[in-house]
Amino acid sequence: MTITIGLDKPSFLVNSANRISGTNESFNHIIDLDDTGNIYDQIAVTSVTIPKSYYNLSFDSILVLSENGSIRNIPFSKGDYNINNLKALVVSKLNAVSPTGYTYTMTSPDPLTEVDTRKFTFGCNAPLSIVITLNAINNTRLHHFLGFIEGVPNTFVNVGGNLTLVSPRTYNFEHTKYIVVKSNISHNSGNLDNDTEVLVRIPITNPNQRIIHYRLISLEDEIKTLYDPHKNEFRFSLYDDEDRLLDLNGDEWSMTLFVARHNYHDEISINHIKVENIEKLI
């Protein structure tokens, strides 16, 4: 692809603090593309800065306990969870709501002294004849934390004379593997993505980083088609890898957009030269 860079104002800063409507996570922003005097038809994100102020559990969630058909819905409020506070909360809540007053335990391997399977083991002192299940619902990430499959009841079984449940999957406390910036400023023409509003995907390479930085590596891979260079108001939104709006808890984020013009004449000339060179070789 051959592009021509606008000489007077090829870059624009988008900051959620300067939005004209909406929230930090999804807002409308003014970008005066016409103000440059150039007709642009290409756009790319060159840099993004996002504070990692979102919770790893961004929505209120429900854990469903069933004891022989007696069901209790156990709420978990949105916030940051880790292996220690999750175990303490789950055990406390299960013991508090158990319809029959059974006692529950929840353990995990000590990585310093045991092989770490990253799975939880749940125990209950109920008689072996009692059918007990746990199920994480509500389409939230609570099932990832517990090592469950979303919406699938997990049944306690007899292990050595005790009712026991081992997480079918490894637990994962990360909120999202990548952040998606969506906008109506572009179409992802030529890019392998079904969502035409995807402007850029930002991988989370370091789970412990407090600020997420993205820098463009390959312009040719990330350039998008500008939807309408004569508009000046566009929508920008942040989503997680499950296509849910990312809640930054009031914090602001920003990015820089690069605009350019596709030089079809130069591209045709380059292709013509390539064809001529091939013909000479033949």
JSON list of N, CA and C in Angstrom, two decimals, residues 97-159:
[
{"chain": "A", "resi": 97, "resn": "VAL", "atom": "N", "xyz": [-25.32, -19.28, 53.87]},
{"chain": "A", "resi": 97, "resn": "VAL", "atom": "CA", "xyz": [-26.61, -19.48, 53.18]},
{"chain": "A", "resi": 97, "resn": "VAL", "atom": "C", "xyz": [-27.01, -20.94, 53.05]},
{"chain": "A", "resi": 98, "resn": "SER", "atom": "N", "xyz": [-26.17, -21.87, 53.47]},
{"chain": "A", "resi": 98, "resn": "SER", "atom": "CA", "xyz": [-26.49, -23.29, 53.32]},
{"chain": "A", "resi": 98, "resn": "SER", "atom": "C", "xyz": [-27.88, -23.60, 53.89]},
{"chain": "A", "resi": 99, "resn": "PRO", "atom": "N", "xyz": [-28.80, -24.11, 53.06]},
{"chain": "A", "resi": 99, "resn": "PRO", "atom": "CA", "xyz": [-30.17, -24.36, 53.53]},
{"chain": "A", "resi": 99, "resn": "PRO", "atom": "C", "xyz": [-30.26, -25.33, 54.70]},
{"chain": "A", "resi": 100, "resn": "THR", "atom": "N", "xyz": [-29.27, -26.26, 54.77]},
{"chain": "A", "resi": 100, "resn": "THR", "atom": "CA", "xyz": [-29.31, -27.27, 55.82]},
{"chain": "A", "resi": 100, "resn": "THR", "atom": "C", "xyz": [-28.25, -27.05, 56.87]},
{"chain": "A", "resi": 101, "resn": "GLY", "atom": "N", "xyz": [-27.47, -25.98, 56.75]},
{"chain": "A", "resi": 101, "resn": "GLY", "atom": "CA", "xyz": [-26.46, -25.68, 57.75]},
{"chain": "A", "resi": 101, "resn": "GLY", "atom": "C", "xyz": [-25.19, -26.47, 57.60]},
{"chain": "A", "resi": 102, "resn": "TYR", "atom": "N", "xyz": [-24.90, -26.96, 56.40]},
{"chain": "A", "resi": 102, "resn": "TYR", "atom": "CA", "xyz": [-23.66, -27.69, 56.19]},
{"chain": "A", "resi": 102, "resn": "TYR", "atom": "C", "xyz": [-22.46, -26.73, 56.22]},
{"chain": "A", "resi": 103, "resn": "THR", "atom": "N", "xyz": [-21.28, -27.31, 56.41]},
{"chain": "A", "resi": 103, "resn": "THR", "atom": "CA", "xyz": [-20.05, -26.53, 56.45]},
{"chain": "A", "resi": 103, "resn": "THR", "atom": "C", "xyz": [-19.23, -26.81, 55.20]},
{"chain": "A", "resi": 104, "resn": "TYR", "atom": "N", "xyz": [-18.75, -25.74, 54.58]},
{"chain": "A", "resi": 104, "resn": "TYR", "atom": "CA", "xyz": [-17.99, -25.86, 53.34]},
{"chain": "A", "resi": 104, "resn": "TYR", "atom": "C", "xyz": [-16.54, -25.43, 53.56]},
{"chain": "A", "resi": 105, "resn": "THR", "atom": "N", "xyz": [-15.67, -26.00, 52.74]},
{"chain": "A", "resi": 105, "resn": "THR", "atom": "CA", "xyz": [-14.26, -25.60, 52.72]},
{"chain": "A", "resi": 105, "resn": "THR", "atom": "C", "xyz": [-13.86, -25.34, 51.27]},
{"chain": "A", "resi": 106, "resn": "MET", "atom": "N", "xyz": [-12.79, -24.58, 51.10]},
{"chain": "A", "resi": 106, "resn": "MET", "atom": "CA", "xyz": [-12.27, -24.29, 49.76]},
{"chain": "A", "resi": 106, "resn": "MET", "atom": "C", "xyz": [-10.76, -24.11, 49.88]},
{"chain": "A", "resi": 107, "resn": "THR", "atom": "N", "xyz": [-10.01, -24.96, 49.21]},
{"chain": "A", "resi": 107, "resn": "THR", "atom": "CA", "xyz": [-8.56, -24.92, 49.33]},
{"chain": "A", "resi": 107, "resn": "THR", "atom": "C", "xyz": [-7.91, -24.88, 47.94]},
{"chain": "A", "resi": 108, "resn": "SER", "atom": "N", "xyz": [-6.65, -24.54, 47.93]},
{"chain": "A", "resi": 108, "resn": "SER", "atom": "CA", "xyz": [-5.85, -24.56, 46.70]},
{"chain": "A", "resi": 108, "resn": "SER", "atom": "C", "xyz": [-4.44, -24.98, 47.07]},
{"chain": "A", "resi": 109, "resn": "PRO", "atom": "N", "xyz": [-3.68, -25.52, 46.12]},
{"chain": "A", "resi": 109, "resn": "PRO", "atom": "CA", "xyz": [-2.32, -25.96, 46.43]},
{"chain": "A", "resi": 109, "resn": "PRO", "atom": "C", "xyz": [-1.43, -24.79, 46.87]},
{"chain": "A", "resi": 110, "resn": "ASP", "atom": "N", "xyz": [-0.54, -25.08, 47.81]},
{"chain": "A", "resi": 110, "resn": "ASP", "atom": "CA", "xyz": [0.47, -24.11, 48.21]},
{"chain": "A", "resi": 110, "resn": "ASP", "atom": "C", "xyz": [1.62, -24.20, 47.21]},
{"chain": "A", "resi": 111, "resn": "PRO", "atom": "N", "xyz": [1.83, -23.17, 46.38]},
{"chain": "A", "resi": 111, "resn": "PRO", "atom": "CA", "xyz": [2.85, -23.27, 45.33]},
{"chain": "A", "resi": 111, "resn": "PRO", "atom": "C", "xyz": [4.27, -23.40, 45.88]},
{"chain": "A", "resi": 112, "resn": "LEU", "atom": "N", "xyz": [4.45, -23.13, 47.18]},
{"chain": "A", "resi": 112, "resn": "LEU", "atom": "CA", "xyz": [5.79, -23.25, 47.76]},
{"chain": "A", "resi": 112, "resn": "LEU", "atom": "C", "xyz": [6.10, -24.69, 48.17]},
{"chain": "A", "resi": 113, "resn": "THR", "atom": "N", "xyz": [5.07, -25.47, 48.44]},
{"chain": "A", "resi": 113, "resn": "THR", "atom": "CA", "xyz": [5.30, -26.83, 48.95]},
{"chain": "A", "resi": 113, "resn": "THR", "atom": "C", "xyz": [4.60, -27.90, 48.13]},
{"chain": "A", "resi": 114, "resn": "GLU", "atom": "N", "xyz": [3.73, -27.51, 47.20]},
{"chain": "A", "resi": 114, "resn": "GLU", "atom": "CA", "xyz": [2.95, -28.49, 46.43]},
{"chain": "A", "resi": 114, "resn": "GLU", "atom": "C", "xyz": [3.01, -28.15, 44.95]},
{"chain": "A", "resi": 115, "resn": "VAL", "atom": "N", "xyz": [2.70, -29.16, 44.14]},
{"chain": "A", "resi": 115, "resn": "VAL", "atom": "CA", "xyz": [2.53, -28.91, 42.70]},
{"chain": "A", "resi": 115, "resn": "VAL", "atom": "C", "xyz": [1.29, -28.04, 42.52]},
{"chain": "A", "resi": 116, "resn": "ASP", "atom": "N", "xyz": [1.47, -26.92, 41.86]},
{"chain": "A", "resi": 116, "resn": "ASP", "atom": "CA", "xyz": [0.37, -25.96, 41.71]},
{"chain": "A", "resi": 116, "resn": "ASP", "atom": "C", "xyz": [-0.46, -26.29, 40.47]},
{"chain": "A", "resi": 117, "resn": "THR", "atom": "N", "xyz": [-1.62, -26.88, 40.69]},
{"chain": "A", "resi": 117, "resn": "THR", "atom": "CA", "xyz": [-2.52, -27.22, 39.58]},
{"chain": "A", "resi": 117, "resn": "THR", "atom": "C", "xyz": [-3.38, -26.03, 39.18]},
{"chain": "A", "resi": 118, "resn": "ARG", "atom": "N", "xyz": [-3.38, -24.99, 40.01]},
{"chain": "A", "resi": 118, "resn": "ARG", "atom": "CA", "xyz": [-4.24, -23.81, 39.81]},
{"chain": "A", "resi": 118, "resn": "ARG", "atom": "C", "xyz": [-5.71, -24.21, 39.72]},
{"chain": "A", "resi": 119, "resn": "LYS", "atom": "N", "xyz": [-6.07, -25.16, 40.56]},
{"chain": "A", "resi": 119, "resn": "LYS", "atom": "CA", "xyz": [-7.47, -25.56, 40.68]},
{"chain": "A", "resi": 119, "resn": "LYS", "atom": "C", "xyz": [-7.88, -25.54, 42.16]},
{"chain": "A", "resi": 120, "resn": "PHE", "atom": "N", "xyz": [-9.16, -25.21, 42.40]},
{"chain": "A", "resi": 120, "resn": "PHE", "atom": "CA", "xyz": [-9.68, -25.21, 43.75]},
{"chain": "A", "resi": 120, "resn": "PHE", "atom": "C", "xyz": [-10.30, -26.56, 44.08]},
{"chain": "A", "resi": 121, "resn": "THR", "atom": "N", "xyz": [-10.24, -26.91, 45.37]},
{"chain": "A", "resi": 121, "resn": "THR", "atom": "CA", "xyz": [-10.93, -28.10, 45.87]},
{"chain": "A", "resi": 121, "resn": "THR", "atom": "C", "xyz": [-11.94, -27.65, 46.92]},
{"chain": "A", "resi": 122, "resn": "PHE", "atom": "N", "xyz": [-13.20, -27.95, 46.66]},
{"chain": "A", "resi": 122, "resn": "PHE", "atom": "CA", "xyz": [-14.29, -27.62, 47.58]},
{"chain": "A", "resi": 122, "resn": "PHE", "atom": "C", "xyz": [-14.68, -28.87, 48.36]},
{"chain": "A", "resi": 123, "resn": "GLY", "atom": "N", "xyz": [-14.97, -28.68, 49.63]},
{"chain": "A", "resi": 123, "resn": "GLY", "atom": "CA", "xyz": [-15.42, -29.79, 50.46]},
{"chain": "A", "resi": 123, "resn": "GLY", "atom": "C", "xyz": [-16.69, -29.43, 51.20]},
{"chain": "A", "resi": 124, "resn": "CYS", "atom": "N", "xyz": [-17.47, -30.47, 51.58]},
{"chain": "A", "resi": 124, "resn": "CYS", "atom": "CA", "xyz": [-18.69, -30.24, 52.34]},
{"chain": "A", "resi": 124, "resn": "CYS", "atom": "C", "xyz": [-18.92, -31.43, 53.28]},
{"chain": "A", "resi": 125, "resn": "ASN", "atom": "N", "xyz": [-19.39, -31.16, 54.52]},
{"chain": "A", "resi": 125, "resn": "ASN", "atom": "CA", "xyz": [-19.59, -32.22, 55.49]},
{"chain": "A", "resi": 125, "resn": "ASN", "atom": "C", "xyz": [-20.97, -32.85, 55.41]},
{"chain": "A", "resi": 126, "resn": "ALA", "atom": "N", "xyz": [-21.68, -32.64, 54.29]},
{"chain": "A", "resi": 126, "resn": "ALA", "atom": "CA", "xyz": [-23.01, -33.22, 54.12]},
{"chain": "A", "resi": 126, "resn": "ALA", "atom": "C", "xyz": [-22.90, -34.73, 53.90]},
{"chain": "A", "resi": 127, "resn": "PRO", "atom": "N", "xyz": [-23.99, -35.47, 54.21]},
{"chain": "A", "resi": 127, "resn": "PRO", "atom": "CA", "xyz": [-24.00, -36.91, 53.91]},
{"chain": "A", "resi": 127, "resn": "PRO", "atom": "C", "xyz": [-23.79, -37.15, 52.41]},
{"chain": "A", "resi": 128, "resn": "LEU", "atom": "N", "xyz": [-23.21, -38.30, 52.09]},
{"chain": "A", "resi": 128, "resn": "LEU", "atom": "CA", "xyz": [-22.89, -38.61, 50.70]},
{"chain": "A", "resi": 128, "resn": "LEU", "atom": "C", "xyz": [-24.14, -38.69, 49.82]},
{"chain": "A", "resi": 129, "resn": "SER", "atom": "N", "xyz": [-25.30, -38.88, 50.42]},
{"chain": "A", "resi": 129, "resn": "SER", "atom": "CA", "xyz": [-26.54, -38.99, 49.64]},
{"chain": "A", "resi": 129, "resn": "SER", "atom": "C", "xyz": [-27.06, -37.64, 49.16]},
{"chain": "A", "resi": 130, "resn": "ILE", "atom": "N", "xyz": [-26.53, -36.56, 49.70]},
{"chain": "A", "resi": 130, "resn": "ILE", "atom": "CA", "xyz": [-27.00, -35.22, 49.34]},
{"chain": "A", "resi": 130, "resn": "ILE", "atom": "C", "xyz": [-26.36, -34.79, 48.01]},
{"chain": "A", "resi": 131, "resn": "VAL", "atom": "N", "xyz": [-27.19, -34.30, 47.09]},
{"chain": "A", "resi": 131, "resn": "VAL", "atom": "CA", "xyz": [-26.70, -33.81, 45.79]},
{"chain": "A", "resi": 131, "resn": "VAL", "atom": "C", "xyz": [-26.46, -32.31, 45.91]},
{"chain": "A", "resi": 132, "resn": "ILE", "atom": "N", "xyz": [-25.19, -31.92, 45.77]},
{"chain": "A", "resi": 132, "resn": "ILE", "atom": "CA", "xyz": [-24.80, -30.50, 45.91]},
{"chain": "A", "resi": 132, "resn": "ILE", "atom": "C", "xyz": [-24.12, -30.04, 44.63]},
{"chain": "A", "resi": 133, "resn": "THR", "atom": "N", "xyz": [-24.55, -28.89, 44.14]},
{"chain": "A", "resi": 133, "resn": "THR", "atom": "CA", "xyz": [-23.91, -28.32, 42.96]},
{"chain": "A", "resi": 133, "resn": "THR", "atom": "C", "xyz": [-23.60, -26.84, 43.18]},
{"chain": "A", "resi": 134, "resn": "LEU", "atom": "N", "xyz": [-22.58, -26.37, 42.47]},
{"chain": "A", "resi": 134, "resn": "LEU", "atom": "CA", "xyz": [-22.24, -24.95, 42.41]},
{"chain": "A", "resi": 134, "resn": "LEU", "atom": "C", "xyz": [-22.22, -24.53, 40.95]},
{"chain": "A", "resi": 135, "resn": "ASN", "atom": "N", "xyz": [-22.72, -23.31, 40.69]},
{"chain": "A", "resi": 135, "resn": "ASN", "atom": "CA", "xyz": [-22.84, -22.85, 39.32]},
{"chain": "A", "resi": 135, "resn": "ASN", "atom": "C", "xyz": [-22.67, -21.33, 39.28]},
{"chain": "A", "resi": 136, "resn": "ALA", "atom": "N", "xyz": [-21.75, -20.84, 38.46]},
{"chain": "A", "resi": 136, "resn": "ALA", "atom": "CA", "xyz": [-21.57, -19.39, 38.29]},
{"chain": "A", "resi": 136, "resn": "ALA", "atom": "C", "xyz": [-22.33, -18.94, 37.05]},
{"chain": "A", "resi": 137, "resn": "ILE", "atom": "N", "xyz": [-23.23, -17.97, 37.24]},
{"chain": "A", "resi": 137, "resn": "ILE", "atom": "CA", "xyz": [-24.07, -17.52, 36.13]},
{"chain": "A", "resi": 137, "resn": "ILE", "atom": "C", "xyz": [-23.90, -16.02, 35.92]},
{"chain": "A", "resi": 138, "resn": "ASN", "atom": "N", "xyz": [-24.78, -15.43, 35.12]},
{"chain": "A", "resi": 138, "resn": "ASN", "atom": "CA", "xyz": [-24.84, -13.97, 34.88]},
{"chain": "A", "resi": 138, "resn": "ASN", "atom": "C", "xyz": [-23.87, -13.48, 33.83]},
{"chain": "A", "resi": 139, "resn": "ASN", "atom": "N", "xyz": [-23.20, -14.40, 33.10]},
{"chain": "A", "resi": 139, "resn": "ASN", "atom": "CA", "xyz": [-22.28, -14.00, 32.04]},
{"chain": "A", "resi": 139, "resn": "ASN", "atom": "C", "xyz": [-21.22, -13.01, 32.54]},
{"chain": "A", "resi": 140, "resn": "THR", "atom": "N", "xyz": [-20.63, -13.31, 33.68]},
{"chain": "A", "resi": 140, "resn": "THR", "atom": "CA", "xyz": [-19.53, -12.51, 34.21]},
{"chain": "A", "resi": 140, "resn": "THR", "atom": "C", "xyz": [-18.29, -13.38, 34.31]},
{"chain": "A", "resi": 141, "resn": "ARG", "atom": "N", "xyz": [-17.22, -12.83, 34.86]},
{"chain": "A", "resi": 141, "resn": "ARG", "atom": "CA", "xyz": [-15.96, -13.57, 34.94]},
{"chain": "A", "resi": 141, "resn": "ARG", "atom": "C", "xyz": [-15.80, -14.38, 36.21]},
{"chain": "A", "resi": 142, "resn": "LEU", "atom": "N", "xyz": [-16.82, -14.45, 37.03]},
{"chain": "A", "resi": 142, "resn": "LEU", "atom": "CA", "xyz": [-16.71, -15.21, 38.26]},
{"chain": "A", "resi": 142, "resn": "LEU", "atom": "C", "xyz": [-16.37, -16.67, 37.98]},
{"chain": "A", "resi": 143, "resn": "HIS", "atom": "N", "xyz": [-16.91, -17.23, 36.90]},
{"chain": "A", "resi": 143, "resn": "HIS", "atom": "CA", "xyz": [-16.61, -18.63, 36.58]},
{"chain": "A", "resi": 143, "resn": "HIS", "atom": "C", "xyz": [-15.13, -18.82, 36.26]},
{"chain": "A", "resi": 144, "resn": "HIS", "atom": "N", "xyz": [-14.49, -17.79, 35.67]},
{"chain": "A", "resi": 144, "resn": "HIS", "atom": "CA", "xyz": [-13.05, -17.87, 35.42]},
{"chain": "A", "resi": 144, "resn": "HIS", "atom": "C", "xyz": [-12.28, -17.93, 36.74]},
{"chain": "A", "resi": 145, "resn": "PHE", "atom": "N", "xyz": [-12.70, -17.12, 37.70]},
{"chain": "A", "resi": 145, "resn": "PHE", "atom": "CA", "xyz": [-12.02, -17.10, 39.00]},
{"chain": "A", "resi": 145, "resn": "PHE", "atom": "C", "xyz": [-12.11, -18.45, 39.70]},
{"chain": "A", "resi": 146, "resn": "LEU", "atom": "N", "xyz": [-13.26, -19.11, 39.58]},
{"chain": "A", "resi": 146, "resn": "LEU", "atom": "CA", "xyz": [-13.49, -20.38, 40.29]},
{"chain": "A", "resi": 146, "resn": "LEU", "atom": "C", "xyz": [-12.98, -21.59, 39.51]},
{"chain": "A", "resi": 147, "resn": "GLY", "atom": "N", "xyz": [-12.64, -21.40, 38.24]},
{"chain": "A", "resi": 147, "resn": "GLY", "atom": "CA", "xyz": [-12.23, -22.53, 37.42]},
{"chain": "A", "resi": 147, "resn": "GLY", "atom": "C", "xyz": [-13.42, -23.33, 36.94]},
{"chain": "A", "resi": 148, "resn": "PHE", "atom": "N", "xyz": [-14.58, -22.66, 36.82]},
{"chain": "A", "resi": 148, "resn": "PHE", "atom": "CA", "xyz": [-15.80, -23.32, 36.36]},
{"chain": "A", "resi": 148, "resn": "PHE", "atom": "C", "xyz": [-16.03, -23.05, 34.88]},
{"chain": "A", "resi": 149, "resn": "ILE", "atom": "N", "xyz": [-16.95, -23.80, 34.30]},
{"chain": "A", "resi": 149, "resn": "ILE", "atom": "CA", "xyz": [-17.46, -23.53, 32.96]},
{"chain": "A", "resi": 149, "resn": "ILE", "atom": "C", "xyz": [-18.75, -22.75, 33.14]},
{"chain": "A", "resi": 150, "resn": "GLU", "atom": "N", "xyz": [-18.85, -21.62, 32.49]},
{"chain": "A", "resi": 150, "resn": "GLU", "atom": "CA", "xyz": [-20.00, -20.74, 32.72]},
{"chain": "A", "resi": 150, "resn": "GLU", "atom": "C", "xyz": [-21.33, -21.43, 32.46]},
{"chain": "A", "resi": 151, "resn": "GLY", "atom": "N", "xyz": [-22.22, -21.32, 33.44]},
{"chain": "A", "resi": 151, "resn": "GLY", "atom": "CA", "xyz": [-23.57, -21.84, 33.28]},
{"chain": "A", "resi": 151, "resn": "GLY", "atom": "C", "xyz": [-23.71, -23.34, 33.46]},
{"chain": "A", "resi": 152, "resn": "VAL", "atom": "N", "xyz": [-22.61, -24.05, 33.74]},
{"chain": "A", "resi": 152, "resn": "VAL", "atom": "CA", "xyz": [-22.65, -25.51, 33.89]},
{"chain": "A", "resi": 152, "resn": "VAL", "atom": "C", "xyz": [-22.55, -25.86, 35.37]},
{"chain": "A", "resi": 153, "resn": "PRO", "atom": "N", "xyz": [-23.58, -26.53, 35.93]},
{"chain": "A", "resi": 153, "resn": "PRO", "atom": "CA", "xyz": [-23.51, -26.92, 37.35]},
{"chain": "A", "resi": 153, "resn": "PRO", "atom": "C", "xyz": [-22.37, -27.91, 37.60]},
{"chain": "A", "resi": 154, "resn": "ASN", "atom": "N", "xyz": [-21.67, -27.72, 38.71]},
{"chain": "A", "resi": 154, "resn": "ASN", "atom": "CA", "xyz": [-20.56, -28.59, 39.10]},
{"chain": "A", "resi": 154, "resn": "ASN", "atom": "C", "xyz": [-20.98, -29.38, 40.33]},
{"chain": "A", "resi": 155, "resn": "THR", "atom": "N", "xyz": [-20.97, -30.69, 40.22]},
{"chain": "A", "resi": 155, "resn": "THR", "atom": "CA", "xyz": [-21.53, -31.55, 41.27]},
{"chain": "A", "resi": 155, "resn": "THR", "atom": "C", "xyz": [-20.44, -32.11, 42.18]},
{"chain": "A", "resi": 156, "resn": "PHE", "atom": "N", "xyz": [-20.68, -32.05, 43.50]},
{"chain": "A", "resi": 156, "resn": "PHE", "atom": "CA", "xyz": [-19.79, -32.67, 44.48]},
{"chain": "A", "resi": 156, "resn": "PHE", "atom": "C", "xyz": [-19.90, -34.19, 44.35]},
{"chain": "A", "resi": 157, "resn": "VAL", "atom": "N", "xyz": [-18.77, -34.88, 44.46]},
{"chain": "A", "resi": 157, "resn": "VAL", "atom": "CA", "xyz": [-18.75, -36.33, 44.35]},
{"chain": "A", "resi": 157, "resn": "VAL", "atom": "C", "xyz": [-18.04, -36.93, 45.57]},
{"chain": "A", "resi": 158, "resn": "ASN", "atom": "N", "xyz": [-18.20, -38.22, 45.71]},
{"chain": "A", "resi": 158, "resn": "ASN", "atom": "CA", "xyz": [-17.60, -38.94, 46.83]},
{"chain": "A", "resi": 158, "resn": "ASN", "atom": "C", "xyz": [-16.11, -39.18, 46.56]},
{"chain": "A", "resi": 159, "resn": "VAL", "atom": "N", "xyz": [-15.26, -38.56, 47.36]},
{"chain": "A", "resi": 159, "resn": "VAL", "atom": "CA", "xyz": [-13.81, -38.78, 47.27]},
{"chain": "A", "resi": 159, "resn": "VAL", "atom": "C", "xyz": [-13.33, -39.17, 48.66]}
]
